[in-house]
Amino acid sequence: MKEIPIKKRESNFELLRIIAMLLVMITHATFLSLGIPTHEDSISTPYNSFGIFLSQSFSTVCVNIFILLSGWFGIKANLKRFSEFIFQLFFFTSIIFIGFYIFSPNVIANTDALLTFFMFHSSDYWFVKAYIGLYLFSPILNTFAERASQKQLGYFLISFFIFQTIYGWLSIDGVQWIGGGYSAVSFFFLYLAARYTRQYLLPDINKISQSIYISSYISIVLFIAILAFIVTRFGLPIAGRLFTYTNPLVLLESLLLLIIFSRISIKSKIINWVGISCFSVYLLHANELLLRPYYGKIINNLSVTESTEWFLVFTMLFILSIFLISILLDKVRIAIWNILIYNSFKQQQ
């Protein structure tokens, strides 16, 4: 979904969008592919274990960043943009199914695969479904943000933050409709938090040195990684909780990264060209028919068969290859969509 017209795209935020998508791929390459390091891992392979925690700490802001960006600019919902989003979704889903039909038809020759196509399983493109919820409710959220006073909006954000921290982080399953940040409701909070930050806090934020924001961001990343390693080393199985999207430190880390990029001045047609298509990377690699059986398995196999140095090299090349393929495929999707829109416009004349 593109809240900003192409001609008004700001390269600094498009660069952040690109980085956030790469971070999505990195986070899928750590805990999802390699698993959360255990107590035994922290003793037998301490450097590798800390490296996994550090990678996850650095990348876990990925989802929050996408929603904060939506809130920063505000979603301007309309049928055309929503239709294009749905077209993009099923364009990539169809490519995946066609690929399986040609090379491995047995994978999709069952009802379960059809349910995956329409995202009927809870894990199928969970982000897409949560974002659709945010998109549909965005007019209401926009009205609330515009009509509420600073005090009212601030009170709501503080109240929900406290509630979410208790029942969506400390008690990760305290309420299912928060789901550790894997939900539209958490997206509502992030969306409004970004709106509030830009509308009321930006003048004060800009008075603070950029170096402070950068050092604070790095400090949080290191703190979470070190804390995760320590609790794991002591045999406390709570490291995974530190990397949930509702962790207050992860939320702060995400907001800091948004602020850092908001203060960067850059103009690049290439960045904008890539940024407009980067969501396709998620649609291609995070489909449940590919994510765990192929993406996760390939990276896991590399971790077993290769040295640490070559594992990092091959994994980076693998991620960049998928990223590039996705971007190029999306350019085909955009061309097809523009033809459909043009023909539709001609028929209406």
CSV table of C-alpha atoms in Angstrom, one decimal:
chain,number,residue,atom,x,y,z
A,1,MET,CA,0.0,0.0,0.0
A,2,LYS,CA,1.5,3.3,-1.0
A,3,GLU,CA,0.5,6.2,1.2
A,4,ILE,CA,2.7,8.6,-0.8
A,5,PRO,CA,2.4,9.3,-4.5
A,6,ILE,CA,5.5,8.5,-6.4
A,7,LYS,CA,6.3,12.1,-7.3
A,8,LYS,CA,6.3,13.0,-3.6
A,9,ARG,CA,8.3,10.1,-2.3
A,10,GLU,CA,11.1,11.1,0.1
A,11,SER,CA,14.3,9.1,-0.5
A,12,ASN,CA,15.3,9.1,3.1
A,13,PHE,CA,12.1,7.3,4.1
A,14,GLU,CA,12.2,5.1,1.0
A,15,LEU,CA,15.8,4.0,2.1
A,16,LEU,CA,14.4,3.2,5.6
A,17,ARG,CA,11.6,1.2,3.9
A,18,ILE,CA,14.2,-0.8,1.9
A,19,ILE,CA,16.4,-1.4,5.0
A,20,ALA,CA,13.3,-2.5,7.0
A,21,MET,CA,12.5,-5.1,4.4
A,22,LEU,CA,16.1,-6.3,4.4
A,23,LEU,CA,15.7,-6.5,8.2
A,24,VAL,CA,12.6,-8.6,7.7
A,25,MET,CA,14.7,-11.1,5.7
A,26,ILE,CA,17.4,-11.0,8.4
A,27,THR,CA,15.0,-11.7,11.2
A,28,HIS,CA,13.6,-14.6,9.2
A,29,ALA,CA,17.2,-15.8,8.8
A,30,THR,CA,17.9,-15.8,12.6
A,31,PHE,CA,15.3,-17.2,15.0
A,32,LEU,CA,13.0,-18.6,12.3
A,33,SER,CA,15.8,-20.4,10.4
A,34,LEU,CA,18.4,-21.1,13.1
A,35,GLY,CA,16.2,-21.2,16.2
A,36,ILE,CA,16.7,-19.3,19.5
A,37,PRO,CA,20.1,-20.2,21.0
A,38,THR,CA,19.7,-22.5,24.0
A,39,HIS,CA,21.6,-22.7,27.3
A,40,GLU,CA,23.8,-25.4,25.8
A,41,ASP,CA,24.4,-23.3,22.7
A,42,SER,CA,25.5,-20.3,24.8
A,43,ILE,CA,28.2,-22.5,26.4
A,44,SER,CA,29.4,-24.6,23.4
A,45,THR,CA,29.2,-21.8,20.7
A,46,PRO,CA,29.0,-18.5,22.6
A,47,TYR,CA,30.1,-16.3,19.7
A,48,ASN,CA,27.6,-17.8,17.3
A,49,SER,CA,24.9,-17.6,19.9
A,50,PHE,CA,25.6,-13.9,20.7
A,51,GLY,CA,25.8,-13.2,16.9
A,52,ILE,CA,22.3,-14.6,16.5
A,53,PHE,CA,21.0,-12.5,19.4
A,54,LEU,CA,22.7,-9.4,18.0
A,55,SER,CA,21.3,-10.0,14.5
A,56,GLN,CA,17.8,-10.5,15.9
A,57,SER,CA,18.1,-7.4,18.1
A,58,PHE,CA,19.2,-5.3,15.2
A,59,SER,CA,16.4,-6.6,12.9
A,60,THR,CA,13.4,-7.0,15.2
A,61,VAL,CA,12.4,-3.3,14.5
A,62,CYS,CA,11.4,-4.3,10.9
A,63,VAL,CA,7.6,-4.6,11.3
A,64,ASN,CA,7.3,-1.7,13.6
A,65,ILE,CA,9.1,0.5,11.1
A,66,PHE,CA,6.7,-0.2,8.3
A,67,ILE,CA,3.7,0.8,10.5
A,68,LEU,CA,5.4,3.8,11.9
A,69,LEU,CA,6.1,5.0,8.4
A,70,SER,CA,2.4,4.6,7.6
A,71,GLY,CA,1.5,6.7,10.6
A,72,TRP,CA,4.2,9.3,9.9
A,73,PHE,CA,2.6,10.1,6.6
A,74,GLY,CA,-0.9,9.0,7.2
A,75,ILE,CA,-2.8,6.4,5.2
A,76,LYS,CA,-5.1,8.0,2.6
A,77,ALA,CA,-7.4,5.0,2.0
A,78,ASN,CA,-9.2,4.7,-1.3
A,79,LEU,CA,-10.5,1.9,-3.5
A,80,LYS,CA,-7.8,2.3,-6.2
A,81,ARG,CA,-4.9,1.9,-3.8
A,82,PHE,CA,-6.6,-0.9,-1.9
A,83,SER,CA,-7.3,-2.7,-5.2
A,84,GLU,CA,-3.7,-2.3,-6.3
A,85,PHE,CA,-2.5,-3.8,-3.0
A,86,ILE,CA,-4.8,-6.8,-3.4
A,87,PHE,CA,-3.6,-7.2,-7.0
A,88,GLN,CA,0.0,-7.1,-5.8
A,89,LEU,CA,-0.8,-9.7,-3.1
A,90,PHE,CA,-2.4,-12.2,-5.5
A,91,PHE,CA,0.1,-11.5,-8.3
A,92,PHE,CA,2.9,-12.9,-6.1
A,93,THR,CA,0.8,-15.6,-4.6
A,94,SER,CA,-0.1,-16.7,-8.2
A,95,ILE,CA,3.5,-16.7,-9.2
A,96,ILE,CA,4.4,-19.0,-6.3
A,97,PHE,CA,1.5,-21.4,-7.1
A,98,ILE,CA,2.4,-21.5,-10.8
A,99,GLY,CA,6.0,-22.2,-9.9
A,100,PHE,CA,5.0,-25.1,-7.7
A,101,TYR,CA,2.6,-26.4,-10.4
A,102,ILE,CA,5.5,-26.5,-12.9
A,103,PHE,CA,8.3,-27.9,-10.6
A,104,SER,CA,6.6,-29.6,-7.7
A,105,PRO,CA,2.8,-30.0,-8.2
A,106,ASN,CA,2.4,-32.3,-5.3
A,107,VAL,CA,3.0,-29.4,-2.9
A,108,ILE,CA,-0.2,-27.6,-4.0
A,109,ALA,CA,-2.3,-30.6,-4.8
A,110,ASN,CA,-4.3,-30.4,-1.6
A,111,THR,CA,-6.9,-28.3,0.2
A,112,ASP,CA,-4.4,-27.0,2.7
A,113,ALA,CA,-2.5,-25.2,-0.1
A,114,LEU,CA,-5.7,-23.6,-1.4
A,115,LEU,CA,-6.4,-22.3,2.1
A,116,THR,CA,-2.9,-20.9,2.1
A,117,PHE,CA,-3.6,-19.1,-1.2
A,118,PHE,CA,-6.5,-17.3,0.4
A,119,MET,CA,-4.6,-16.7,3.7
A,120,PHE,CA,-7.1,-18.7,5.8
A,121,HIS,CA,-4.4,-20.0,8.2
A,122,SER,CA,-3.4,-17.7,11.0
A,123,SER,CA,0.2,-17.8,9.9
A,124,ASP,CA,-0.5,-17.0,6.3
A,125,TYR,CA,0.8,-13.5,5.6
A,126,TRP,CA,-0.1,-12.4,9.1
A,127,PHE,CA,1.3,-8.9,8.4
A,128,VAL,CA,-0.9,-8.5,5.3
A,129,LYS,CA,-4.1,-9.3,7.2
A,130,ALA,CA,-3.1,-7.1,10.1
A,131,TYR,CA,-2.2,-4.2,7.7
A,132,ILE,CA,-5.5,-4.6,5.9
A,133,GLY,CA,-7.2,-4.2,9.3
A,134,LEU,CA,-5.2,-1.0,9.8
A,135,TYR,CA,-6.0,0.2,6.3
A,136,LEU,CA,-9.7,-0.3,6.8
A,137,PHE,CA,-9.7,1.5,10.1
A,138,SER,CA,-7.3,4.3,9.1
A,139,PRO,CA,-10.0,6.8,8.3
A,140,ILE,CA,-11.3,6.5,11.9
A,141,LEU,CA,-7.8,6.7,13.3
A,142,ASN,CA,-7.1,9.8,11.2
A,143,THR,CA,-10.3,11.5,12.4
A,144,PHE,CA,-9.4,10.7,16.0
A,145,ALA,CA,-5.8,12.0,15.6
A,146,GLU,CA,-7.1,15.2,13.9
A,147,ARG,CA,-9.9,16.0,16.3
A,148,ALA,CA,-8.4,14.9,19.6
A,149,SER,CA,-6.4,17.3,21.6
A,150,GLN,CA,-2.7,16.7,22.2
A,151,LYS,CA,-3.6,15.7,25.8
A,152,GLN,CA,-6.3,13.3,24.8
A,153,LEU,CA,-4.2,11.6,22.1
A,154,GLY,CA,-1.3,11.4,24.5
A,155,TYR,CA,-3.4,10.0,27.3
A,156,PHE,CA,-4.7,7.3,24.9
A,157,LEU,CA,-1.2,6.3,23.8
A,158,ILE,CA,0.1,6.1,27.3
A,159,SER,CA,-2.8,4.1,28.5
A,160,PHE,CA,-2.7,1.7,25.7
A,161,PHE,CA,1.1,1.4,26.0
A,162,ILE,CA,0.8,0.4,29.6
A,163,PHE,CA,-2.0,-2.1,28.9
A,164,GLN,CA,-0.1,-3.6,25.9
A,165,THR,CA,3.1,-3.8,28.0
A,166,ILE,CA,1.4,-5.8,30.7
A,167,TYR,CA,-0.9,-8.0,28.6
A,168,GLY,CA,1.0,-8.1,25.3
A,169,TRP,CA,4.6,-8.4,26.5
A,170,LEU,CA,5.0,-9.3,30.2
A,171,SER,CA,2.1,-11.7,29.6
A,172,ILE,CA,2.6,-12.4,26.0
A,173,ASP,CA,-0.7,-14.2,25.6
A,174,GLY,CA,-2.6,-12.0,28.1
A,175,VAL,CA,-5.0,-11.0,25.4
A,176,GLN,CA,-5.1,-12.7,22.0
A,177,TRP,CA,-6.1,-9.6,20.1
A,178,ILE,CA,-2.7,-8.1,20.9
A,179,GLY,CA,-0.8,-11.2,20.1
A,180,GLY,CA,2.7,-9.9,21.0
A,181,GLY,CA,2.4,-7.2,18.3
A,182,TYR,CA,1.2,-9.6,15.6
A,183,SER,CA,-2.1,-7.8,15.3
A,184,ALA,CA,-4.0,-4.9,13.7
A,185,VAL,CA,-4.7,-3.5,17.2
A,186,SER,CA,-1.0,-3.1,17.9
A,187,PHE,CA,-0.7,-1.5,14.5
A,188,PHE,CA,-3.3,1.0,15.5
A,189,PHE,CA,-1.1,2.0,18.4
A,190,LEU,CA,2.0,2.3,16.3
A,191,TYR,CA,0.2,4.3,13.7
A,192,LEU,CA,-1.1,6.9,16.2
A,193,ALA,CA,2.2,7.0,18.0
A,194,ALA,CA,3.9,8.1,14.7
A,195,ARG,CA,1.2,10.6,14.1
A,196,TYR,CA,1.6,12.1,17.6
A,197,THR,CA,5.4,12.2,17.3
A,198,ARG,CA,5.3,14.1,14.0
A,199,GLN,CA,2.5,16.4,14.9
A,200,TYR,CA,3.5,17.4,18.4
A,201,LEU,CA,7.1,16.3,19.2
A,202,LEU,CA,9.0,17.0,16.0
A,203,PRO,CA,10.1,20.6,17.0
A,204,ASP,CA,11.6,19.4,20.2
A,205,ILE,CA,13.1,16.2,18.6
A,206,ASN,CA,14.9,18.3,16.0
A,207,LYS,CA,16.7,20.2,18.8
A,208,ILE,CA,18.5,17.1,19.9
A,209,SER,CA,21.8,16.1,18.2
A,210,GLN,CA,21.5,13.3,15.7
A,211,SER,CA,24.5,11.6,17.3
A,212,ILE,CA,22.5,11.1,20.5
A,213,TYR,CA,19.7,9.3,18.6
A,214,ILE,CA,22.2,7.1,16.8
A,215,SER,CA,24.2,6.2,20.0
A,216,SER,CA,20.9,5.6,21.8
A,217,TYR,CA,19.7,3.2,19.1
A,218,ILE,CA,23.0,1.3,19.1
A,219,SER,CA,23.0,1.1,22.9
A,220,ILE,CA,19.5,-0.5,22.9
A,221,VAL,CA,20.5,-3.0,20.2
A,222,LEU,CA,23.5,-4.0,22.2
A,223,PHE,CA,21.7,-4.1,25.5
A,224,ILE,CA,18.9,-6.4,24.3
A,225,ALA,CA,21.4,-8.7,22.7
A,226,ILE,CA,23.7,-8.8,25.7
A,227,LEU,CA,20.7,-9.3,28.1
A,228,ALA,CA,19.4,-12.1,25.9
A,229,PHE,CA,22.7,-13.9,26.0
A,230,ILE,CA,23.1,-13.5,29.8
A,231,VAL,CA,19.6,-14.8,30.6
A,232,THR,CA,20.2,-17.7,28.3
A,233,ARG,CA,23.6,-18.4,29.8
A,234,PHE,CA,21.9,-18.6,33.2
A,235,GLY,CA,19.4,-21.1,31.9
A,236,LEU,CA,16.4,-18.7,31.9
A,237,PRO,CA,14.3,-19.5,28.8
A,238,ILE,CA,13.0,-16.0,28.3
A,239,ALA,CA,15.3,-14.6,25.7
A,240,GLY,CA,12.6,-14.8,23.0
A,241,ARG,CA,10.4,-12.4,25.0
A,242,LEU,CA,13.0,-9.7,24.6
A,243,PHE,CA,12.6,-9.6,20.8
A,244,THR,CA,8.8,-9.3,20.6
A,245,TYR,CA,7.4,-6.2,18.8
A,246,THR,CA,5.7,-5.1,22.0
A,247,ASN,CA,8.8,-5.0,24.1
A,248,PRO,CA,9.0,-1.3,25.2
A,249,LEU,CA,12.7,-1.2,24.2
A,250,VAL,CA,12.0,-2.6,20.7
A,251,LEU,CA,9.3,0.1,20.4
A,252,LEU,CA,11.8,2.8,21.4
A,253,GLU,CA,14.4,1.3,19.1
A,254,SER,CA,12.0,1.5,16.2
A,255,LEU,CA,11.0,5.1,16.9
A,256,LEU,CA,14.6,6.1,17.2
A,257,LEU,CA,15.4,4.6,13.8
A,258,LEU,CA,12.5,6.5,12.3
A,259,ILE,CA,13.6,9.8,13.8
A,260,ILE,CA,17.2,9.2,12.6
A,261,PHE,CA,16.1,8.7,9.0
A,262,SER,CA,13.7,11.6,9.2
A,263,ARG,CA,16.7,13.9,9.7
A,264,ILE,CA,18.7,12.6,6.7
A,265,SER,CA,18.6,14.6,3.5
A,266,ILE,CA,18.9,12.5,0.4
A,267,LYS,CA,17.3,12.4,-3.1
A,268,SER,CA,17.7,9.4,-5.3
A,269,LYS,CA,15.5,8.1,-8.1
A,270,ILE,CA,17.1,4.6,-7.7
A,271,ILE,CA,16.2,4.5,-4.0
A,272,ASN,CA,12.6,5.6,-4.8
A,273,TRP,CA,12.4,3.1,-7.7
A,274,VAL,CA,13.4,0.2,-5.4
A,275,GLY,CA,11.4,1.5,-2.4
A,276,ILE,CA,8.1,1.5,-4.3
A,277,SER,CA,8.5,-2.3,-4.9
A,278,CYS,CA,10.2,-3.5,-1.7
A,279,PHE,CA,7.0,-4.9,-0.2
A,280,SER,CA,7.1,-7.5,-2.9
A,281,VAL,CA,10.1,-9.0,-1.2
A,282,TYR,CA,7.9,-10.0,1.8
A,283,LEU,CA,5.2,-11.4,-0.5
A,284,LEU,CA,7.7,-13.6,-2.3
A,285,HIS,CA,9.8,-15.1,0.5
A,286,ALA,CA,7.4,-15.0,3.4
A,287,ASN,CA,4.7,-17.1,1.8
A,288,GLU,CA,4.2,-20.1,4.1
A,289,LEU,CA,4.7,-22.5,1.2
A,290,LEU,CA,8.3,-21.0,0.8
A,291,LEU,CA,9.3,-19.4,4.1
A,292,ARG,CA,10.0,-22.4,6.4
A,293,PRO,CA,10.3,-25.3,3.9
A,294,TYR,CA,12.7,-23.4,1.6
A,295,TYR,CA,14.0,-20.0,2.8
A,296,GLY,CA,14.4,-21.2,6.4
A,297,LYS,CA,15.7,-24.6,5.5
A,298,ILE,CA,18.3,-23.3,3.0
A,299,ILE,CA,19.7,-20.9,5.6
A,300,ASN,CA,19.7,-23.6,8.3
A,301,ASN,CA,21.5,-26.0,6.0
A,302,LEU,CA,24.1,-23.3,5.2
A,303,SER,CA,24.7,-22.9,9.0
A,304,VAL,CA,25.4,-26.6,9.3
A,305,THR,CA,27.6,-27.1,6.2
A,306,GLU,CA,29.6,-23.9,6.1
A,307,SER,CA,32.0,-22.1,8.3
A,308,THR,CA,30.7,-19.0,10.1
A,309,GLU,CA,32.5,-16.7,7.6
A,310,TRP,CA,31.1,-18.5,4.5
A,311,PHE,CA,27.7,-18.9,6.1
A,312,LEU,CA,27.5,-15.1,6.4
A,313,VAL,CA,28.7,-14.6,2.8
A,314,PHE,CA,26.3,-17.1,1.3
A,315,THR,CA,23.3,-16.0,3.4
A,316,MET,CA,23.9,-12.4,2.4
A,317,LEU,CA,24.1,-13.3,-1.3
A,318,PHE,CA,21.0,-15.4,-0.9
A,319,ILE,CA,19.0,-12.6,0.7
A,320,LEU,CA,20.2,-10.0,-1.8
A,321,SER,CA,19.3,-12.4,-4.7
A,322,ILE,CA,15.7,-12.9,-3.4
A,323,PHE,CA,15.5,-9.1,-2.9
A,324,LEU,CA,16.5,-8.3,-6.4
A,325,ILE,CA,14.3,-11.0,-8.0
A,326,SER,CA,11.3,-9.7,-6.0
A,327,ILE,CA,11.9,-6.1,-7.1
A,328,LEU,CA,12.2,-7.0,-10.8
A,329,LEU,CA,9.0,-9.2,-10.6
A,330,ASP,CA,7.2,-6.3,-9.0
A,331,LYS,CA,8.1,-4.0,-11.9
A,332,VAL,CA,6.3,-6.5,-14.2
A,333,ARG,CA,3.4,-6.4,-11.8
A,334,ILE,CA,3.3,-2.6,-12.0
A,335,ALA,CA,3.4,-2.6,-15.8
A,336,ILE,CA,0.5,-5.0,-15.9
A,337,TRP,CA,-1.5,-3.0,-13.3
A,338,ASN,CA,-0.9,0.2,-15.3
A,339,ILE,CA,-2.2,-1.5,-18.4
A,340,LEU,CA,-5.3,-2.6,-16.6
A,341,ILE,CA,-5.9,0.8,-15.2
A,342,TYR,CA,-5.4,2.4,-18.6
A,343,ASN,CA,-7.8,0.0,-20.3
A,344,SER,CA,-10.3,0.6,-17.5
A,345,PHE,CA,-10.0,4.3,-17.9
A,346,LYS,CA,-10.5,4.0,-21.7
A,347,GLN,CA,-13.6,1.9,-21.3
A,348,GLN,CA,-15.1,4.6,-19.0
A,349,GLN,CA,-14.7,7.3,-21.6
